[in-house]
């Protein structure tokens, strides 16, 4: 499986700075993906949004859906702390599920554990359940800011 292309900003935060971001261009995704690192925190940060864009419409469906799990792995890689009480999904049996419109950013705001310590790593796991449409030209991103 090919590694994702990364477009990121790598700079020190200034006091009162605007949000920063990192985006991964994953391309076509037709199967679940093992966790991959999305962010190595270079200072204490607060994660504000997970953004997902693809070129395929995905309906909400309880049997055929995608789920995205954003996890704080801590500084030693063993952490299992989710940033969402309910993970972003297209599973219609889950409150807050979203259908995906083609080329429309799906934006989820973490509702717990948003503060990430210096040196911690965030990973993303993508899980396919059943046979939903493939995620075409998938791009995923994190938006974050210095935790003040």
Short mmCIF file of N, CA and C in Angstrom, two decimals:
data_model
loop_
_atom_site.label_atom_id
_atom_site.label_comp_id
_atom_site.label_asym_id
_atom_site.label_seq_id
_atom_site.Cartn_x
_atom_site.Cartn_y
_atom_site.Cartn_z
N UNK A 1 0.84 -1.16 0.00
CA UNK A 1 0.00 0.00 0.00
C UNK A 1 0.90 1.24 0.00
N UNK A 2 0.60 2.17 -0.88
CA UNK A 2 1.41 3.38 -1.01
C UNK A 2 1.25 4.26 0.22
N UNK A 3 2.33 4.96 0.55
CA UNK A 3 2.28 5.92 1.66
C UNK A 3 1.58 7.19 1.19
N UNK A 4 0.90 7.87 2.12
CA UNK A 4 0.19 9.09 1.72
C UNK A 4 1.16 10.22 1.40
N UNK A 5 0.73 11.08 0.50
CA UNK A 5 1.46 12.32 0.25
C UNK A 5 1.06 13.30 1.34
N UNK A 6 1.99 14.12 1.78
CA UNK A 6 1.72 15.03 2.88
C UNK A 6 1.94 16.47 2.44
N UNK A 7 0.98 17.30 2.77
CA UNK A 7 1.14 18.74 2.60
C UNK A 7 1.00 19.33 4.00
N UNK A 8 2.04 19.97 4.51
CA UNK A 8 1.95 20.44 5.88
C UNK A 8 2.66 21.77 6.06
N UNK A 9 2.37 22.37 7.20
CA UNK A 9 3.06 23.58 7.62
C UNK A 9 3.92 23.20 8.81
N UNK A 10 5.19 23.54 8.78
CA UNK A 10 6.11 23.21 9.86
C UNK A 10 6.76 24.50 10.33
N UNK A 11 6.14 25.13 11.33
CA UNK A 11 6.71 26.37 11.85
C UNK A 11 6.34 26.50 13.31
N UNK A 12 7.04 27.33 14.01
CA UNK A 12 6.74 27.59 15.42
C UNK A 12 5.48 28.45 15.51
N UNK A 13 4.69 28.19 16.53
CA UNK A 13 3.51 28.99 16.77
C UNK A 13 3.90 30.31 17.42
N UNK A 14 3.17 31.35 17.09
CA UNK A 14 3.32 32.63 17.77
C UNK A 14 2.13 32.78 18.71
N UNK A 15 2.30 33.52 19.78
CA UNK A 15 1.20 33.74 20.71
C UNK A 15 0.00 34.29 19.96
N UNK A 16 -1.18 33.71 20.19
CA UNK A 16 -2.39 34.16 19.53
C UNK A 16 -2.43 33.83 18.05
N UNK A 17 -1.66 32.83 17.63
CA UNK A 17 -1.59 32.51 16.21
C UNK A 17 -2.89 31.95 15.67
N UNK A 18 -3.02 32.00 14.38
CA UNK A 18 -4.18 31.40 13.71
C UNK A 18 -4.02 29.89 13.69
N UNK A 19 -5.07 29.22 13.28
CA UNK A 19 -5.02 27.76 13.19
C UNK A 19 -4.01 27.33 12.14
N UNK A 20 -3.38 26.22 12.40
CA UNK A 20 -2.48 25.59 11.44
C UNK A 20 -3.16 24.33 10.95
N UNK A 21 -2.57 23.68 9.96
CA UNK A 21 -3.20 22.49 9.43
C UNK A 21 -2.17 21.55 8.81
N UNK A 22 -2.58 20.31 8.68
CA UNK A 22 -1.81 19.31 7.94
C UNK A 22 -2.83 18.47 7.18
N UNK A 23 -2.56 18.21 5.91
CA UNK A 23 -3.46 17.43 5.07
C UNK A 23 -2.69 16.27 4.44
N UNK A 24 -3.35 15.13 4.34
CA UNK A 24 -2.79 13.95 3.71
C UNK A 24 -3.61 13.60 2.49
N UNK A 25 -2.96 13.43 1.36
CA UNK A 25 -3.63 13.04 0.13
C UNK A 25 -3.44 11.52 0.01
N UNK A 26 -4.52 10.78 0.28
CA UNK A 26 -4.44 9.33 0.32
C UNK A 26 -4.79 8.67 -1.01
N UNK A 27 -5.43 9.42 -1.91
CA UNK A 27 -5.82 8.82 -3.18
C UNK A 27 -7.05 7.93 -3.00
N UNK A 28 -7.20 6.96 -3.89
CA UNK A 28 -8.35 6.07 -3.84
C UNK A 28 -8.20 5.07 -2.69
N UNK A 29 -9.22 4.97 -1.85
CA UNK A 29 -9.22 4.05 -0.72
C UNK A 29 -10.41 3.11 -0.88
N UNK A 30 -10.10 1.81 -0.99
CA UNK A 30 -11.16 0.82 -1.21
C UNK A 30 -11.21 -0.22 -0.09
N UNK A 31 -10.34 -0.07 0.90
CA UNK A 31 -10.30 -1.01 2.02
C UNK A 31 -9.90 -0.27 3.29
N UNK A 32 -10.10 -0.91 4.42
CA UNK A 32 -9.67 -0.32 5.70
C UNK A 32 -8.19 -0.01 5.64
N UNK A 33 -7.76 1.01 6.40
CA UNK A 33 -6.34 1.38 6.46
C UNK A 33 -5.87 1.27 7.89
N UNK A 34 -4.69 0.69 8.05
CA UNK A 34 -4.07 0.63 9.36
C UNK A 34 -3.82 2.06 9.84
N UNK A 35 -3.66 2.23 11.16
CA UNK A 35 -3.38 3.58 11.68
C UNK A 35 -2.12 4.17 11.05
N UNK A 36 -2.18 5.44 10.73
CA UNK A 36 -0.99 6.15 10.27
C UNK A 36 -0.89 7.47 11.01
N UNK A 37 0.34 7.90 11.24
CA UNK A 37 0.57 9.13 12.00
C UNK A 37 0.13 10.34 11.18
N UNK A 38 -0.66 11.21 11.82
CA UNK A 38 -1.11 12.44 11.17
C UNK A 38 -0.41 13.67 11.71
N UNK A 39 0.03 13.61 12.98
CA UNK A 39 0.60 14.80 13.58
C UNK A 39 1.57 14.41 14.69
N UNK A 40 2.74 15.00 14.67
CA UNK A 40 3.66 14.98 15.80
C UNK A 40 3.61 16.39 16.38
N UNK A 41 3.07 16.52 17.59
CA UNK A 41 2.89 17.84 18.19
C UNK A 41 4.24 18.47 18.53
N UNK A 42 4.53 19.62 17.94
CA UNK A 42 5.80 20.33 18.18
C UNK A 42 5.68 21.33 19.32
N UNK A 43 4.47 21.43 19.87
CA UNK A 43 4.19 22.21 21.07
C UNK A 43 2.87 21.66 21.59
N UNK A 44 2.41 22.14 22.73
CA UNK A 44 1.09 21.74 23.20
C UNK A 44 0.07 22.36 22.23
N UNK A 45 -0.79 21.52 21.66
CA UNK A 45 -1.77 22.01 20.69
C UNK A 45 -3.17 21.56 21.07
N UNK A 46 -4.13 22.23 20.46
CA UNK A 46 -5.55 21.88 20.62
C UNK A 46 -6.07 21.55 19.22
N UNK A 47 -6.57 20.35 19.05
CA UNK A 47 -7.11 19.92 17.76
C UNK A 47 -8.52 20.49 17.62
N UNK A 48 -8.76 21.20 16.54
CA UNK A 48 -10.04 21.87 16.33
C UNK A 48 -10.96 21.14 15.37
N UNK A 49 -10.39 20.50 14.33
CA UNK A 49 -11.24 19.87 13.32
C UNK A 49 -10.51 18.72 12.63
N UNK A 50 -11.30 17.71 12.27
CA UNK A 50 -10.89 16.67 11.34
C UNK A 50 -11.67 16.93 10.06
N UNK A 51 -10.97 17.04 8.93
CA UNK A 51 -11.61 17.37 7.65
C UNK A 51 -11.38 16.21 6.69
N UNK A 52 -12.46 15.79 6.02
CA UNK A 52 -12.38 14.68 5.07
C UNK A 52 -13.05 15.11 3.77
N UNK A 53 -12.32 14.93 2.66
CA UNK A 53 -12.84 15.27 1.34
C UNK A 53 -12.54 14.11 0.40
N UNK A 54 -13.52 13.72 -0.39
CA UNK A 54 -13.27 12.73 -1.43
C UNK A 54 -14.15 13.04 -2.64
N UNK A 55 -13.93 12.33 -3.75
CA UNK A 55 -14.67 12.66 -4.97
C UNK A 55 -15.90 11.79 -5.21
N UNK A 56 -16.32 11.05 -4.17
CA UNK A 56 -17.42 10.11 -4.32
C UNK A 56 -18.50 10.38 -3.28
N UNK A 57 -19.75 10.37 -3.70
CA UNK A 57 -20.85 10.48 -2.75
C UNK A 57 -20.98 9.17 -1.97
N UNK A 58 -21.08 9.27 -0.64
CA UNK A 58 -21.23 8.11 0.23
C UNK A 58 -22.50 8.31 1.04
N UNK A 59 -23.45 7.41 0.89
CA UNK A 59 -24.71 7.51 1.62
C UNK A 59 -24.52 7.00 3.05
N UNK A 60 -25.38 7.46 3.95
CA UNK A 60 -25.38 6.88 5.29
C UNK A 60 -26.09 5.54 5.21
N UNK A 61 -25.52 4.53 5.86
CA UNK A 61 -26.03 3.17 5.77
C UNK A 61 -25.50 2.38 6.95
N UNK A 62 -26.36 1.64 7.67
CA UNK A 62 -25.88 0.90 8.84
C UNK A 62 -25.02 -0.32 8.49
N UNK A 63 -25.18 -0.87 7.30
CA UNK A 63 -24.43 -2.09 6.94
C UNK A 63 -23.21 -1.80 6.08
N UNK A 64 -23.21 -0.69 5.39
CA UNK A 64 -22.13 -0.35 4.45
C UNK A 64 -21.67 1.07 4.73
N UNK A 65 -20.57 1.21 5.48
CA UNK A 65 -20.15 2.55 5.89
C UNK A 65 -18.65 2.63 6.16
N UNK A 66 -18.18 3.86 6.30
CA UNK A 66 -16.79 4.17 6.65
C UNK A 66 -16.78 4.80 8.04
N UNK A 67 -15.72 4.50 8.82
CA UNK A 67 -15.54 5.10 10.13
C UNK A 67 -14.09 5.58 10.24
N UNK A 68 -13.91 6.74 10.87
CA UNK A 68 -12.59 7.35 11.03
C UNK A 68 -12.31 7.49 12.53
N UNK A 69 -11.19 6.95 12.98
CA UNK A 69 -10.84 6.97 14.39
C UNK A 69 -9.55 7.77 14.56
N UNK A 70 -9.65 8.93 15.22
CA UNK A 70 -8.50 9.79 15.49
C UNK A 70 -8.05 9.52 16.92
N UNK A 71 -6.81 9.06 17.09
CA UNK A 71 -6.32 8.58 18.37
C UNK A 71 -5.06 9.32 18.79
N UNK A 72 -5.00 9.72 20.06
CA UNK A 72 -3.78 10.29 20.64
C UNK A 72 -2.94 9.11 21.13
N UNK A 73 -1.81 8.88 20.49
CA UNK A 73 -0.91 7.77 20.83
C UNK A 73 0.08 8.15 21.93
N UNK A 74 0.01 9.40 22.40
CA UNK A 74 0.94 9.85 23.43
C UNK A 74 2.35 10.00 22.89
N UNK A 75 3.30 10.18 23.79
CA UNK A 75 4.69 10.39 23.37
C UNK A 75 5.43 9.08 23.17
N UNK A 76 4.86 7.96 23.66
CA UNK A 76 5.54 6.68 23.50
C UNK A 76 4.86 5.75 22.50
N UNK A 77 3.79 6.20 21.85
CA UNK A 77 3.12 5.41 20.83
C UNK A 77 2.13 4.39 21.33
N UNK A 78 1.93 4.30 22.63
CA UNK A 78 1.03 3.27 23.17
C UNK A 78 -0.35 3.80 23.56
N UNK A 79 -0.56 5.10 23.43
CA UNK A 79 -1.83 5.70 23.84
C UNK A 79 -3.00 5.23 22.99
N UNK A 80 -4.18 5.25 23.58
CA UNK A 80 -5.40 4.81 22.88
C UNK A 80 -6.55 5.79 23.12
N UNK A 81 -6.23 7.06 23.34
CA UNK A 81 -7.23 8.06 23.68
C UNK A 81 -7.87 8.64 22.42
N UNK A 82 -9.18 8.41 22.26
CA UNK A 82 -9.90 8.94 21.11
C UNK A 82 -10.24 10.41 21.32
N UNK A 83 -10.24 11.18 20.24
CA UNK A 83 -10.62 12.58 20.32
C UNK A 83 -12.12 12.78 20.10
N UNK A 84 -12.84 11.69 19.85
CA UNK A 84 -14.28 11.76 19.64
C UNK A 84 -14.98 10.77 20.56
N UNK A 85 -16.06 11.22 21.22
CA UNK A 85 -16.88 10.29 22.00
C UNK A 85 -17.56 9.30 21.06
N UNK A 86 -17.98 9.79 19.90
CA UNK A 86 -18.53 8.95 18.84
C UNK A 86 -17.71 9.26 17.59
N UNK A 87 -17.05 8.26 17.03
CA UNK A 87 -16.15 8.48 15.90
C UNK A 87 -16.91 8.91 14.64
N UNK A 88 -16.31 9.79 13.83
CA UNK A 88 -16.92 10.20 12.58
C UNK A 88 -17.22 8.98 11.70
N UNK A 89 -18.43 8.94 11.15
CA UNK A 89 -18.84 7.76 10.38
C UNK A 89 -19.96 8.11 9.41
N UNK A 90 -20.18 7.20 8.47
CA UNK A 90 -21.36 7.28 7.60
C UNK A 90 -22.37 6.19 7.98
N UNK A 91 -22.21 5.60 9.19
CA UNK A 91 -23.11 4.57 9.71
C UNK A 91 -24.38 5.24 10.22
N UNK A 92 -25.51 5.02 9.54
CA UNK A 92 -26.75 5.71 9.91
C UNK A 92 -27.32 5.26 11.25
N UNK A 93 -26.79 4.18 11.83
CA UNK A 93 -27.23 3.76 13.17
C UNK A 93 -26.54 4.57 14.27
N UNK A 94 -25.61 5.43 13.89
CA UNK A 94 -24.84 6.22 14.86
C UNK A 94 -25.30 7.67 14.81
N UNK A 95 -25.62 8.23 15.98
CA UNK A 95 -26.01 9.64 16.05
C UNK A 95 -24.88 10.51 15.50
N UNK A 96 -25.22 11.45 14.66
CA UNK A 96 -24.22 12.35 14.09
C UNK A 96 -23.58 11.86 12.81
N UNK A 97 -24.02 10.70 12.32
CA UNK A 97 -23.46 10.19 11.07
C UNK A 97 -23.69 11.19 9.94
N UNK A 98 -22.76 11.23 9.00
CA UNK A 98 -22.88 12.14 7.87
C UNK A 98 -22.73 11.38 6.56
N UNK A 99 -23.58 11.71 5.59
CA UNK A 99 -23.36 11.26 4.23
C UNK A 99 -22.24 12.12 3.66
N UNK A 100 -21.52 11.60 2.70
CA UNK A 100 -20.44 12.35 2.06
C UNK A 100 -20.91 12.79 0.68
N UNK A 101 -20.88 14.09 0.46
CA UNK A 101 -21.15 14.61 -0.88
C UNK A 101 -19.80 14.69 -1.60
N UNK A 102 -19.81 14.41 -2.89
CA UNK A 102 -18.58 14.46 -3.66
C UNK A 102 -17.98 15.87 -3.62
N UNK A 103 -16.68 15.95 -3.37
CA UNK A 103 -15.92 17.20 -3.34
C UNK A 103 -16.47 18.22 -2.35
N UNK A 104 -17.05 17.74 -1.26
CA UNK A 104 -17.58 18.61 -0.22
C UNK A 104 -16.89 18.23 1.09
N UNK A 105 -16.26 19.18 1.73
CA UNK A 105 -15.53 18.89 2.97
C UNK A 105 -16.50 18.44 4.07
N UNK A 106 -16.22 17.28 4.63
CA UNK A 106 -16.93 16.80 5.82
C UNK A 106 -16.08 17.23 7.01
N UNK A 107 -16.64 18.00 7.90
CA UNK A 107 -15.88 18.57 9.01
C UNK A 107 -16.45 18.06 10.32
N UNK A 108 -15.58 17.47 11.14
CA UNK A 108 -15.97 17.01 12.47
C UNK A 108 -15.12 17.73 13.51
N UNK A 109 -15.76 18.19 14.56
CA UNK A 109 -15.06 18.85 15.66
C UNK A 109 -14.93 17.87 16.81
N UNK A 110 -13.71 17.58 17.24
CA UNK A 110 -13.54 16.67 18.38
C UNK A 110 -14.32 17.18 19.59
N UNK A 111 -14.88 16.24 20.35
CA UNK A 111 -15.68 16.63 21.51
C UNK A 111 -15.08 16.17 22.83
N UNK A 112 -13.84 15.66 22.78
CA UNK A 112 -13.14 15.28 24.01
C UNK A 112 -11.65 15.17 23.69
N UNK A 113 -10.84 15.30 24.71
CA UNK A 113 -9.39 15.07 24.59
C UNK A 113 -8.73 15.87 23.47
N UNK A 114 -9.17 17.10 23.27
CA UNK A 114 -8.63 17.92 22.18
C UNK A 114 -7.21 18.41 22.44
N UNK A 115 -6.81 18.49 23.71
CA UNK A 115 -5.49 18.99 24.04
C UNK A 115 -4.47 17.89 23.84
N UNK A 116 -3.43 18.18 23.08
CA UNK A 116 -2.39 17.22 22.75
C UNK A 116 -1.06 17.79 23.21
N UNK A 117 -0.33 17.02 23.99
CA UNK A 117 0.92 17.49 24.59
C UNK A 117 2.08 17.47 23.60
N UNK A 118 3.04 18.33 23.86
CA UNK A 118 4.29 18.37 23.11
C UNK A 118 4.85 16.96 22.98
N UNK A 119 5.18 16.54 21.77
CA UNK A 119 5.79 15.24 21.53
C UNK A 119 4.82 14.10 21.31
N UNK A 120 3.53 14.35 21.51
CA UNK A 120 2.53 13.29 21.30
C UNK A 120 2.26 13.13 19.80
N UNK A 121 1.81 11.94 19.43
CA UNK A 121 1.49 11.62 18.04
C UNK A 121 -0.01 11.31 17.93
N UNK A 122 -0.65 11.89 16.91
CA UNK A 122 -2.03 11.55 16.60
C UNK A 122 -2.04 10.63 15.39
N UNK A 123 -2.85 9.58 15.46
CA UNK A 123 -2.97 8.68 14.31
C UNK A 123 -4.42 8.61 13.86
N UNK A 124 -4.60 8.22 12.60
CA UNK A 124 -5.94 8.05 12.05
C UNK A 124 -6.06 6.63 11.51
N UNK A 125 -7.15 5.97 11.89
CA UNK A 125 -7.49 4.65 11.36
C UNK A 125 -8.78 4.80 10.56
N UNK A 126 -8.80 4.22 9.36
CA UNK A 126 -9.98 4.27 8.50
C UNK A 126 -10.51 2.84 8.38
N UNK A 127 -11.79 2.65 8.73
CA UNK A 127 -12.37 1.31 8.71
C UNK A 127 -13.54 1.25 7.75
N UNK A 128 -13.49 0.24 6.88
CA UNK A 128 -14.60 -0.01 5.94
C UNK A 128 -15.41 -1.18 6.49
N UNK A 129 -16.72 -0.96 6.60
CA UNK A 129 -17.64 -2.02 7.05
C UNK A 129 -18.61 -2.30 5.91
N UNK A 130 -18.76 -3.56 5.55
CA UNK A 130 -19.64 -3.92 4.45
C UNK A 130 -19.03 -3.51 3.13
N UNK A 131 -19.86 -2.97 2.25
CA UNK A 131 -19.41 -2.61 0.90
C UNK A 131 -19.87 -1.21 0.50
N UNK A 132 -19.45 -0.19 1.25
CA UNK A 132 -19.79 1.17 0.82
C UNK A 132 -18.99 1.52 -0.43
N UNK A 133 -19.40 2.58 -1.11
CA UNK A 133 -18.63 3.05 -2.25
C UNK A 133 -17.21 3.38 -1.80
N UNK A 134 -16.24 3.18 -2.71
CA UNK A 134 -14.86 3.52 -2.41
C UNK A 134 -14.73 5.02 -2.17
N UNK A 135 -13.73 5.39 -1.38
CA UNK A 135 -13.42 6.80 -1.15
C UNK A 135 -12.44 7.22 -2.23
N UNK A 136 -12.92 7.94 -3.22
CA UNK A 136 -12.08 8.34 -4.34
C UNK A 136 -11.31 9.61 -4.04
N UNK A 137 -10.01 9.60 -4.36
CA UNK A 137 -9.15 10.76 -4.18
C UNK A 137 -9.30 11.36 -2.78
N UNK A 138 -9.23 10.50 -1.78
CA UNK A 138 -9.44 10.90 -0.38
C UNK A 138 -8.32 11.81 0.12
N UNK A 139 -8.73 12.90 0.74
CA UNK A 139 -7.81 13.80 1.45
C UNK A 139 -8.35 13.96 2.86
N UNK A 140 -7.48 13.79 3.86
CA UNK A 140 -7.88 14.00 5.25
C UNK A 140 -6.96 15.04 5.86
N UNK A 141 -7.51 15.85 6.76
CA UNK A 141 -6.71 16.90 7.36
C UNK A 141 -7.06 17.13 8.80
N UNK A 142 -6.11 17.72 9.50
CA UNK A 142 -6.30 18.18 10.87
C UNK A 142 -6.08 19.68 10.90
N UNK A 143 -6.94 20.37 11.62
CA UNK A 143 -6.74 21.78 11.88
C UNK A 143 -6.53 21.93 13.38
N UNK A 144 -5.52 22.68 13.77
CA UNK A 144 -5.14 22.77 15.16
C UNK A 144 -4.52 24.13 15.44
N UNK A 145 -4.36 24.45 16.73
CA UNK A 145 -3.73 25.71 17.12
C UNK A 145 -2.95 25.49 18.41
N UNK A 146 -2.11 26.41 18.73
CA UNK A 146 -1.35 26.31 19.97
C UNK A 146 -2.31 26.31 21.14
N UNK A 147 -2.10 25.40 22.07
CA UNK A 147 -2.95 25.33 23.26
C UNK A 147 -2.46 26.36 24.25
N UNK A 148 -3.30 27.36 24.49
CA UNK A 148 -2.89 28.45 25.39
C UNK A 148 -3.53 28.31 26.75
#
